[in-house]
Amino acid sequence: MQDFAASINWIQDRIQTNAPPDTGKPAWPWTARQAAQLVAQFPTGLTRTILLAEMENLWLRSCTKNVAKLRPVPNLNTRDDHGVTESDLFAMSIEKAYTLHSKTTATPANHVVILTLSNFDASDGRNAEHDDASTTQKYFVDMILHRKFFLLFEGAVHIQDLLKNGLYGIRLTGAILTRKTPTQSPRFLPTDKLLLLVSKDAPILEPHFKTRLNTITPLQVRQQEKLFNCLVRVLSIAPTQDAAPYVKRYNGRVNYSKIRRVLVTDESLVNECHLLFWDEYCGMADLMECGDWLAIHDVYVHEDCFGSGGKGRVSDAGGAQVCVLEYGMRTVVFCIKGSDAMVKTDSLKRKSAPTDETESRDLTWFPDPFLVKDIRPLQKNITMLGTIQQMISNAPIENSKGEKSDRFGLRLRDSTGALQDVTLWDAVGRECMKLQLGQTVLLQNLYTTVPAKKQNHGDNKCYVVGGSESGTSIFCVSTAMGMLSSPILRKIVSLASVQGNIDEGFYCRAVVTAWKASPDGNLSEYIHSQCTRPLETKDTIPYCKFCHIMPPDHGAHSILVTLTIDDGSQSLDVIVRNRVAEELLQVSSAQFCGCTRAEREEILDRVCGREFEFGVSVYMERKKKNVVRRIDAILPVQDTAVETLKCQLDLFLAS
């Protein structure tokens, strides 16, 4: 387990070092999941170069696949039809701003502000498509600023001052480009569907955006103070959905047909809620990406948009937290450049994991290895690495309709030594039948249930469950040939250093020096082929105690032998059985068991003196208090001198 966990931590650090800065550090579950898939795909081994190249490529693709591409300023000099539609997304830098004063009145509200935009440094590191082959030529276009944004800067901060002190660009959608005329170049008409890009030290941020989500109270809202200024970070962006299921929940917005939800958290990285966009404003969510810090001016809060644990409207006194923010007619959103420097860590804290409609916390992007101490009720998409300490046999249950479900259990030990029981249902449970004690497994897409009623209030104890409906999958690290074949992922240790180890597997390189039969003198065992466990006899009929069934095929014979291995520092006894024994002896179990005793011993003698790399699992037998070491993966070590001579001979013959 330590080898795999250390490899994942190393891969995380290397990706963060080599990938573009704006992609950040990959989450531990994502890294573990992708590394496990690569190990399974490359059983012959991965080199350092291939591993890092594959992981970095996967990370870059995962960071960009859901991010809409932002266009720069179109080249207005090359063509009349610029192909601009209202659904296009633009990222442009602001070169200058000027005001067209009204000739009839000096009222600032009647003035018009024009922004001159360019295609340089517009995307702030995000991917932009260029309309022509040249990326060095600078293009300009004017845009009439929507009156909502012009009024925002009136009085306290003038837009010219803001340009000098932090405002550097915009992202916009819903744009309409006018046609080119002999006397006037095309320009963008006003649109309120835009984000203003500002630096983290912009003067407008300091005095205005100090409200935390947990400081907004129902009492404030009922006193007609419904507009707030918040500083939030984007956690996740949902696709556009039908508004019908949400209109009753969110203040009865019966006139809306579409909704877009963006999950955000504030500076504490603990409080979180949904920022809602309705109908024509849904496209604004495409201007954002996960990790962006947003300063939201005049965001709307309704008195029904409070909750405590997802139970709807609450009283003014305690326990109330705003759970919904709405983008309204007066709302202005600033996206802050260099905002990662605003927090002490690139990884969100555990409590900031996004939630869904059932209030379950999604831990897909949990930043660190998930440990037993991190388990809470109502979590989903848990990725857990642990060593099997105990396996609970099938305990099928029957519901009121007479339908039976298989139920298996694992007791895992994490890297801190803490134990946790995991319940696996039906197909996933049957998949775990071939797992053995002492093996290290990576379980993906687990979930937790609410605490039982008999437990005290505030007790975090709950059940950890996996099944096909949640997409649970199991990857056995101990039996993965890709791990043993990849020196970059595992560490070869001496047998002397692990002699006293009673609960942690290891990788070693050793020579087989001797073999011996099991205590009853046999070199084989009679097993249930599905779970590979020895069969017992019940009323003269073979019976699998673990699966709670009588196998219709009456089981199969399998190899079982104990080897003595030696690496020069120490010798240890290890058992080898079933599939691994077949790979070691280069014969099938059926062939081996069909031989005479003398022929079996001759086959075993041929292995003595050969050198292998072994993946060994270690566990303690509970009843006998005996330490068992079992080979779960094996790789023959080639004689380099012989291989060199063979290569030289092949070259000679070829010439």
XYZ file of C-alpha atoms in Angstrom:
655
model
C 0.000 0.000 0.000
C 2.819 2.390 0.834
C 4.380 1.938 -2.630
C 1.154 2.768 -4.468
C 0.263 5.702 -2.206
C 3.774 7.150 -2.474
C 3.640 6.786 -6.269
C 0.374 8.709 -6.450
C 1.784 11.528 -4.316
C 4.873 11.678 -6.537
C 2.774 11.768 -9.730
C 0.671 14.593 -8.283
C 3.762 16.686 -7.569
C 5.285 16.026 -10.997
C 2.087 16.981 -12.824
C 1.819 20.180 -10.804
C 5.437 21.018 -11.654
C 5.268 20.266 -15.383
C 1.703 21.243 -16.319
C 0.647 24.846 -17.033
C 0.203 26.891 -13.834
C -3.513 27.494 -14.366
C -4.301 23.755 -14.264
C -3.231 23.411 -10.617
C -2.582 20.163 -8.786
C -4.689 17.103 -9.664
C -6.862 15.626 -6.951
C -5.654 12.431 -5.285
C -8.685 10.291 -6.319
C -8.330 11.373 -9.948
C -4.599 10.603 -9.947
C -5.098 7.211 -8.295
C -7.890 6.271 -10.702
C -5.887 7.173 -13.819
C -2.708 5.527 -12.531
C -4.619 2.320 -11.785
C -6.005 2.273 -15.329
C -2.524 2.730 -16.799
C -1.105 -0.041 -14.611
C -3.878 -2.363 -15.817
C -3.287 -1.384 -19.466
C 0.495 -1.920 -19.299
C 1.108 -5.249 -17.497
C 4.645 -5.344 -18.907
C 5.539 -2.145 -17.077
C 5.688 1.629 -17.387
C 8.795 3.757 -17.685
C 9.090 7.106 -15.962
C 8.789 8.979 -19.269
C 5.712 7.103 -20.492
C 3.962 7.299 -17.127
C 4.415 11.051 -16.726
C 3.599 11.776 -20.370
C 0.356 9.787 -20.175
C -0.683 11.292 -16.839
C 0.092 14.867 -17.885
C -1.822 14.399 -21.132
C -4.828 12.976 -19.276
C -4.736 15.852 -16.785
C -4.574 18.542 -19.461
C -7.460 16.923 -21.341
C -9.559 16.696 -18.180
C -8.885 20.380 -17.433
C -9.924 21.590 -20.874
C -12.619 19.197 -22.091
C -15.476 21.050 -20.344
C -14.095 24.570 -20.752
C -15.704 26.507 -23.562
C -13.216 28.104 -25.939
C -12.999 31.870 -25.786
C -12.551 33.801 -29.006
C -10.320 36.858 -29.316
C -11.194 40.012 -31.248
C -12.084 39.094 -34.847
C -9.961 40.536 -37.648
C -12.336 43.182 -38.923
C -10.038 44.158 -41.813
C -10.102 40.862 -43.709
C -13.770 40.148 -44.241
C -17.221 41.610 -43.888
C -18.905 38.542 -42.440
C -17.133 37.869 -39.145
C -19.288 34.910 -38.161
C -20.182 36.399 -34.765
C -23.265 34.935 -33.080
C -24.883 35.681 -29.752
C -23.755 32.311 -28.391
C -20.054 33.020 -29.013
C -17.762 33.498 -26.034
C -15.120 36.216 -26.193
C -12.106 37.081 -24.040
C -10.533 40.458 -24.768
C -8.281 42.962 -23.070
C -9.307 46.583 -22.558
C -6.969 49.051 -24.280
C -8.761 52.255 -23.310
C -12.130 53.729 -22.385
C -13.679 57.045 -23.294
C -16.989 58.786 -22.737
C -19.344 60.270 -25.320
C -21.058 63.145 -23.545
C -24.671 63.942 -24.268
C -25.205 67.236 -26.099
C -28.605 67.815 -24.512
C -27.813 67.162 -20.855
C -24.802 66.900 -18.613
C -26.334 64.105 -16.522
C -23.799 61.240 -16.277
C -26.589 58.704 -16.704
C -27.084 59.910 -20.281
C -23.427 59.572 -21.246
C -22.130 56.628 -23.249
C -18.957 54.746 -22.339
C -16.963 53.129 -25.167
C -14.388 50.416 -24.517
C -11.648 49.724 -27.064
C -10.848 46.008 -26.928
C -7.911 44.069 -28.344
C -6.918 40.452 -28.827
C -3.762 40.607 -26.672
C -3.548 38.942 -23.229
C -7.276 38.531 -23.300
C -7.801 35.000 -22.106
C -5.653 35.064 -18.968
C -4.163 31.704 -19.802
C -7.344 30.149 -21.181
C -7.522 28.638 -24.647
C -8.603 31.025 -27.407
C -9.204 30.434 -31.107
C -7.688 32.914 -33.548
C -9.532 33.875 -36.702
C -6.411 33.989 -38.855
C -3.022 32.377 -39.055
C -1.159 35.283 -37.494
C -1.114 35.549 -33.731
C 1.258 38.523 -33.585
C -0.904 41.170 -35.235
C -3.070 43.269 -32.981
C -6.751 43.844 -33.759
C -9.138 46.275 -32.134
C -12.870 46.623 -31.810
C -15.039 49.078 -29.879
C -17.857 48.057 -27.582
C -20.570 50.204 -26.077
C -20.585 49.462 -22.361
C -23.944 48.411 -20.990
C -25.455 51.056 -18.766
C -25.540 48.665 -15.811
C -21.755 48.646 -15.663
C -21.383 52.352 -16.316
C -23.594 53.254 -13.355
C -21.607 50.930 -11.147
C -18.531 53.148 -11.406
C -20.356 56.421 -11.028
C -19.238 58.392 -7.973
C -16.914 56.175 -5.911
C -14.682 54.808 -8.659
C -14.649 56.213 -12.185
C -14.063 53.733 -14.958
C -10.913 55.582 -16.080
C -9.469 55.214 -12.595
C -10.414 51.548 -12.560
C -8.574 50.948 -15.851
C -5.422 52.339 -14.258
C -5.875 50.301 -11.093
C -6.836 46.759 -11.886
C -9.492 46.388 -14.637
C -7.731 44.781 -17.589
C -10.211 42.780 -19.671
C -13.629 41.235 -20.162
C -15.242 37.927 -21.027
C -18.581 38.276 -22.779
C -21.328 36.424 -24.561
C -24.610 37.483 -26.142
C -22.705 39.987 -28.320
C -24.089 41.598 -31.460
C -21.549 43.048 -33.912
C -22.789 45.881 -36.130
C -22.114 45.862 -39.857
C -19.224 47.759 -41.346
C -20.128 51.025 -43.086
C -18.012 53.511 -45.088
C -17.981 55.901 -42.140
C -17.918 53.562 -39.156
C -16.126 50.322 -38.224
C -18.101 47.466 -36.704
C -18.611 47.610 -32.953
C -20.223 45.460 -30.310
C -23.606 46.638 -29.122
C -24.216 46.785 -25.360
C -24.639 43.467 -23.551
C -24.998 42.796 -19.829
C -23.772 39.207 -20.236
C -20.140 39.823 -19.405
C -17.518 39.316 -16.694
C -15.097 42.094 -15.828
C -11.543 40.818 -15.351
C -9.673 42.562 -12.540
C -6.404 41.985 -10.703
C -6.507 40.876 -7.080
C -5.360 44.310 -5.877
C -8.030 46.263 -7.788
C -9.269 49.141 -5.561
C -12.919 48.209 -5.990
C -12.415 44.842 -4.255
C -11.100 46.003 -0.905
C -13.998 48.112 0.417
C -16.961 46.375 -1.202
C -16.651 42.571 -1.156
C -16.374 41.581 2.486
C -19.634 39.642 2.970
C -19.326 35.975 3.826
C -22.141 33.592 3.004
C -22.741 32.651 6.637
C -23.212 36.317 7.622
C -26.278 36.795 5.394
C -29.342 36.279 7.593
C -33.072 35.878 6.857
C -33.707 38.923 9.035
C -31.576 41.114 6.772
C -33.438 39.889 3.721
C -36.865 40.423 5.287
C -35.870 43.995 6.042
C -35.621 44.571 2.286
C -31.826 44.261 2.162
C -31.814 41.668 -0.614
C -28.683 42.682 -2.564
C -25.252 41.699 -1.288
C -21.622 41.869 -2.379
C -19.828 38.510 -2.039
C -16.418 37.089 -2.808
C -16.769 33.440 -3.860
C -14.841 30.663 -5.584
C -16.342 28.421 -8.270
C -16.455 24.746 -7.248
C -18.469 23.187 -10.060
C -20.618 24.242 -13.028
C -23.722 22.254 -13.926
C -25.119 22.064 -17.468
C -28.248 23.941 -18.481
C -31.347 22.182 -17.161
C -35.105 22.423 -17.378
C -36.231 24.899 -14.719
C -39.482 23.081 -13.918
C -38.092 20.973 -11.014
C -36.516 24.053 -9.428
C -39.059 26.859 -9.774
C -40.967 25.895 -6.627
C -37.794 25.391 -4.625
C -36.243 28.699 -5.704
C -38.904 31.282 -4.922
C -41.475 29.982 -7.404
C -39.834 31.281 -10.579
C -42.730 30.007 -12.666
C -41.939 32.247 -15.649
C -38.499 30.713 -16.252
C -37.869 27.722 -18.508
C -34.092 27.115 -18.119
C -31.695 27.179 -15.197
C -27.915 26.972 -14.778
C -26.415 26.261 -11.333
C -22.865 27.135 -10.302
C -21.707 25.807 -6.929
C -19.572 28.379 -5.087
C -17.848 28.751 -1.732
C -16.606 31.845 0.088
C -13.182 32.766 1.502
C -13.602 30.370 4.420
C -13.746 27.461 1.904
C -16.422 26.010 4.201
C -19.678 27.826 3.408
C -21.145 26.967 0.018
C -24.276 27.617 -2.023
C -25.556 27.703 -5.603
C -25.335 30.754 -7.854
C -28.299 30.599 -10.245
C -28.604 31.873 -13.803
C -32.024 31.837 -15.468
C -32.990 31.616 -19.151
C -30.932 33.967 -21.377
C -28.270 34.377 -18.690
C -27.444 30.639 -18.557
C -24.614 31.169 -21.055
C -22.753 33.328 -18.549
C -21.700 30.196 -16.686
C -19.581 29.282 -19.736
C -17.478 32.379 -19.070
C -16.363 30.844 -15.768
C -14.301 27.806 -14.913
C -13.757 25.794 -11.765
C -11.330 27.520 -9.440
C -12.175 31.073 -10.543
C -12.612 33.633 -7.777
C -15.589 35.915 -8.401
C -16.444 39.203 -6.768
C -20.229 39.504 -7.203
C -21.832 42.926 -6.832
C -25.538 43.141 -5.946
C -26.285 39.427 -6.019
C -29.923 38.729 -5.159
C -31.005 36.726 -2.088
C -34.629 35.791 -1.375
C -35.914 34.999 2.117
C -36.896 31.470 1.016
C -33.335 30.740 -0.091
C -32.089 29.690 3.328
C -31.642 26.217 4.700
C -30.234 24.208 7.547
C -29.045 20.811 6.427
C -31.248 21.050 3.348
C -34.527 21.308 5.320
C -35.886 24.450 3.736
C -36.829 27.737 5.302
C -35.664 28.342 8.878
C -36.156 30.981 11.548
C -33.984 34.030 12.095
C -32.280 32.517 15.123
C -29.254 30.315 14.439
C -28.656 27.505 11.986
C -29.699 29.526 8.943
C -27.366 29.700 5.962
C -28.057 31.079 2.530
C -28.148 28.228 0.024
C -29.052 30.113 -3.169
C -27.732 33.306 -4.789
C -29.403 34.640 -7.925
C -27.961 36.660 -10.786
C -30.291 39.610 -11.306
C -30.703 42.736 -13.410
C -28.319 44.731 -11.199
C -25.758 41.985 -10.619
C -22.181 42.550 -11.833
C -19.543 39.804 -11.711
C -15.793 40.439 -11.493
C -13.371 37.584 -12.228
C -10.156 38.088 -10.268
C -6.786 37.492 -11.951
C -4.061 35.913 -9.815
C -6.715 34.897 -7.302
C -4.937 31.669 -6.301
C -2.694 33.850 -4.185
C -5.743 34.775 -2.102
C -5.780 31.384 -0.382
C -3.023 29.547 1.440
C -3.484 26.270 -0.434
C -4.405 25.247 -3.963
C -6.574 22.422 -2.654
C -10.015 23.107 -1.263
C -10.637 21.962 2.281
C -12.639 18.812 2.869
C -15.854 20.635 3.745
C -15.911 22.524 0.465
C -16.762 19.440 -1.612
C -19.791 20.191 -3.821
C -23.196 18.821 -2.892
C -26.093 17.626 -5.032
C -29.865 17.830 -4.624
C -29.817 15.041 -2.019
C -27.265 16.981 0.068
C -24.634 14.282 -0.605
C -21.098 15.642 -0.787
C -19.299 14.742 -4.004
C -15.700 13.742 -3.180
C -14.572 13.162 -6.759
C -12.042 15.981 -6.377
C -11.077 15.335 -2.772
C -7.564 16.813 -2.591
C -5.825 14.256 -0.343
C -5.864 10.485 0.247
C -9.237 9.638 1.780
C -8.810 8.179 5.278
C -11.185 6.612 7.777
C -11.171 9.809 9.823
C -12.610 11.701 6.816
C -15.771 9.586 6.647
C -18.998 11.534 7.211
C -22.657 10.775 6.488
C -23.989 11.512 2.998
C -20.786 11.397 0.974
C -20.456 9.965 -2.522
C -17.767 9.156 -5.102
C -15.324 8.175 -2.365
C -11.984 6.722 -3.483
C -10.390 4.663 -0.711
C -7.081 2.796 -0.577
C -6.700 0.118 2.075
C -5.390 -3.314 3.008
C -7.900 -6.132 3.569
C -7.864 -7.247 7.203
C -11.015 -9.317 7.165
C -13.514 -10.542 4.582
C -17.142 -11.022 5.509
C -18.792 -13.902 3.719
C -21.958 -13.532 1.718
C -24.983 -12.707 3.872
C -27.816 -12.479 1.321
C -30.999 -10.656 2.258
C -34.507 -10.812 0.843
C -36.830 -7.831 0.460
C -40.610 -7.730 0.795
C -41.016 -8.665 -2.894
C -39.020 -11.851 -2.450
C -36.001 -10.507 -4.363
C -32.646 -11.663 -3.004
C -29.504 -9.548 -2.925
C -25.967 -10.714 -2.224
C -24.142 -8.788 0.486
C -20.396 -9.042 1.067
C -18.118 -7.089 3.352
C -14.490 -5.972 3.604
C -12.658 -4.639 6.623
C -9.956 -2.265 5.393
C -7.006 -0.720 7.184
C -5.867 2.678 5.895
C -2.362 4.126 6.036
C -2.922 5.386 9.589
C -3.923 1.940 10.889
C -7.618 2.826 11.289
C -10.160 0.153 10.337
C -13.369 0.568 8.347
C -16.012 -1.921 7.228
C -17.262 -1.611 3.646
C -20.460 -3.290 2.431
C -20.536 -4.378 -1.224
C -23.779 -5.426 -2.904
C -24.635 -7.893 -5.652
C -22.365 -7.713 -8.744
C -19.686 -5.619 -7.036
C -19.774 -7.919 -4.028
C -19.386 -10.975 -6.238
C -16.471 -9.252 -7.969
C -14.630 -9.010 -4.649
C -14.962 -12.744 -3.965
C -11.511 -13.527 -5.379
C -9.806 -10.959 -3.180
C -7.708 -12.353 -0.344
C -6.595 -11.216 3.090
C -3.584 -8.910 3.112
C -4.165 -7.556 -0.400
C -4.164 -3.812 -1.052
C -7.206 -2.571 -2.983
C -8.351 0.729 -4.442
C -12.139 1.121 -4.141
C -13.768 3.824 -6.258
C -17.213 5.449 -6.137
C -18.216 4.350 -2.668
C -20.854 6.276 -0.736
C -21.953 6.670 2.879
C -25.375 6.443 4.459
C -26.951 8.556 7.180
C -26.290 7.527 10.797
C -28.630 4.984 12.331
C -31.405 6.399 14.521
C -30.067 4.689 17.603
C -26.826 6.648 17.399
C -26.378 9.826 19.372
C -26.822 13.228 17.748
C -23.556 14.475 16.321
C -22.057 11.000 15.913
C -20.353 10.794 12.524
C -20.411 7.004 12.392
C -22.126 5.714 9.283
C -22.045 2.866 6.782
C -19.685 2.842 3.794
C -21.388 1.118 0.869
C -20.611 0.187 -2.719
C -22.750 -1.176 -5.527
C -23.399 -1.146 -9.256
C -25.867 1.751 -8.967
C -23.098 4.060 -7.715
C -20.510 2.791 -10.218
C -18.288 1.162 -7.589
C -15.172 -0.524 -8.970
C -12.331 -2.489 -7.379
C -8.666 -2.432 -8.380
C -6.366 -4.900 -6.639
C -2.931 -3.297 -6.362
C -1.291 -6.439 -4.973
C -2.043 -8.625 -7.998
C -1.366 -5.942 -10.659
C 1.539 -7.051 -12.848
C 1.928 -3.474 -14.043
C 2.974 -2.459 -10.514
C 5.590 -5.202 -10.191
C 6.908 -4.549 -13.717
C 7.283 -0.773 -13.189
C 10.348 0.122 -11.071
C 9.123 3.720 -10.944
C 5.996 2.620 -9.033
C 7.376 0.136 -6.533
C 10.415 -0.275 -4.305
C 12.383 -3.520 -3.933
C 13.225 -4.155 -0.262
C 15.435 -6.699 1.477
C 13.842 -9.648 3.239
C 15.705 -8.767 6.430
C 13.915 -5.396 6.579
C 10.446 -6.971 6.382
C 10.981 -10.047 8.545
C 9.101 -8.472 11.466
C 6.340 -7.028 9.279
C 2.978 -8.566 10.134
C 0.457 -6.467 8.190
C 2.122 -4.695 5.230
C 2.896 -6.205 1.835
C 6.188 -5.669 0.024
C 8.113 -6.220 -3.214
C 11.355 -8.197 -3.200
C 13.879 -9.860 -5.482
C 14.945 -13.309 -4.307
C 15.964 -16.821 -5.300
C 13.781 -19.876 -4.672
C 15.940 -22.187 -2.553
C 13.491 -24.908 -1.464
C 9.862 -26.004 -1.406
C 7.674 -27.994 0.937
C 4.171 -29.381 1.023
C 1.338 -28.158 3.204
C 1.072 -29.521 6.775
C -1.224 -32.319 5.601
C 1.378 -33.372 3.028
C -0.616 -32.339 -0.034
C 0.654 -30.198 -2.938
C -2.844 -29.188 -4.042
C -6.213 -28.108 -2.657
C -9.848 -28.425 -3.690
C -11.309 -24.926 -4.252
C -14.452 -23.143 -5.353
C -13.467 -21.809 -8.770
C -15.403 -18.536 -8.367
C -13.836 -17.337 -5.126
C -10.720 -19.624 -5.143
C -11.300 -20.576 -1.488
C -11.037 -24.168 -0.221
C -14.283 -26.107 -0.265
C -15.661 -27.859 2.780
C -17.920 -30.908 2.930
C -21.507 -30.496 4.100
C -23.583 -33.661 4.138
C -21.017 -35.254 1.777
C -21.572 -32.360 -0.672
C -18.860 -29.754 -1.397
C -19.867 -26.442 0.171
C -18.327 -22.943 -0.054
C -18.603 -21.358 3.357
C -17.618 -17.928 2.063
C -20.131 -17.738 -0.791
C -22.816 -19.717 1.084
C -23.502 -21.928 -1.918
C -22.963 -25.511 -3.045
C -21.007 -25.121 -6.296
C -22.721 -26.923 -9.171
C -19.316 -27.768 -10.684
C -18.149 -29.268 -7.352
C -15.014 -27.137 -7.405
C -11.593 -27.566 -8.981
C -8.146 -28.746 -7.984
C -5.506 -26.041 -7.515
C -1.774 -25.937 -6.730
C -0.768 -25.097 -3.147
C 2.866 -25.146 -2.064
C 5.205 -23.321 0.333
C 8.465 -21.847 -1.029
C 11.582 -20.725 0.752
C 13.027 -17.589 -0.839
C 16.363 -15.938 -0.088
C 17.844 -12.604 -1.194
C 21.155 -12.917 0.649
C 20.005 -10.941 3.690
C 17.345 -13.321 4.994
C 15.252 -16.321 3.998
C 11.463 -16.422 4.381
C 8.720 -18.971 3.791
C 5.918 -17.854 1.472
C 2.917 -19.716 0.134
C 2.027 -19.767 -3.549
C -1.281 -21.003 -4.918
C -3.700 -21.040 -7.800
C -2.910 -18.646 -10.706
C 0.448 -17.440 -9.382
C 1.597 -21.023 -8.829
C 0.720 -21.846 -12.433
C 2.824 -18.906 -13.657
C 5.713 -19.985 -11.431
C 5.694 -23.654 -12.471
C 4.623 -23.025 -16.080
C 1.941 -25.718 -15.872
C -1.798 -25.529 -15.309
C -3.373 -26.773 -12.096
C -5.163 -29.532 -14.001
C -1.874 -30.730 -15.531
C -0.043 -30.549 -12.207
C -2.736 -32.390 -10.283
C -2.872 -35.047 -13.015
C 0.787 -35.925 -12.485
C 2.121 -38.507 -10.103
C 3.735 -37.435 -6.840
C 7.217 -37.996 -8.264
C 6.418 -35.908 -11.358
C 5.052 -33.072 -9.200
C 8.218 -33.034 -7.118
C 10.329 -32.934 -10.276
C 8.366 -29.895 -11.519
C 8.911 -28.134 -8.189
C 12.627 -28.989 -8.147
C 13.094 -27.236 -11.488
C 12.078 -23.923 -9.876
C 14.734 -24.070 -7.169
C 17.734 -21.866 -7.953
C 15.756 -19.449 -10.144
C 15.483 -15.759 -9.336
C 12.208 -13.832 -9.381
C 10.732 -10.520 -8.370
C 7.825 -11.118 -6.016
C 4.846 -9.094 -4.857
C 4.062 -10.482 -1.398
C 0.955 -9.847 0.717
C 1.165 -10.264 4.493
C -1.603 -10.820 7.043
C -2.168 -12.276 10.500
C -4.422 -15.315 10.915
C -6.871 -14.297 13.624
C -7.401 -17.705 15.222
C -3.887 -19.136 14.957
C -2.100 -15.780 15.454
C 0.217 -16.856 12.671
C 1.803 -14.466 10.145
C 1.071 -15.578 6.576
C 3.059 -14.371 3.567
C 1.526 -15.086 0.182
C 2.904 -14.389 -3.300
C 0.319 -12.437 -5.317
C 2.481 -11.383 -8.287
C 5.584 -12.900 -9.827
C 8.058 -11.768 -12.487
C 11.003 -13.936 -13.661
C 14.380 -12.181 -13.584
C 16.262 -12.662 -16.837
C 19.952 -13.520 -16.742
C 21.465 -10.390 -18.293
C 24.664 -12.188 -19.360
C 22.723 -14.868 -21.206
C 20.448 -12.289 -22.796
C 23.477 -10.286 -23.968
C 25.010 -13.354 -25.596
C 21.700 -14.136 -27.305
C 21.461 -10.596 -28.693
C 25.054 -10.763 -29.953
C 24.382 -14.134 -31.596
C 21.232 -12.794 -33.268
C 23.190 -9.817 -34.637
C 25.942 -12.093 -35.894
C 23.502 -14.392 -37.648
C 21.633 -11.439 -39.124
C 24.833 -10.020 -40.579
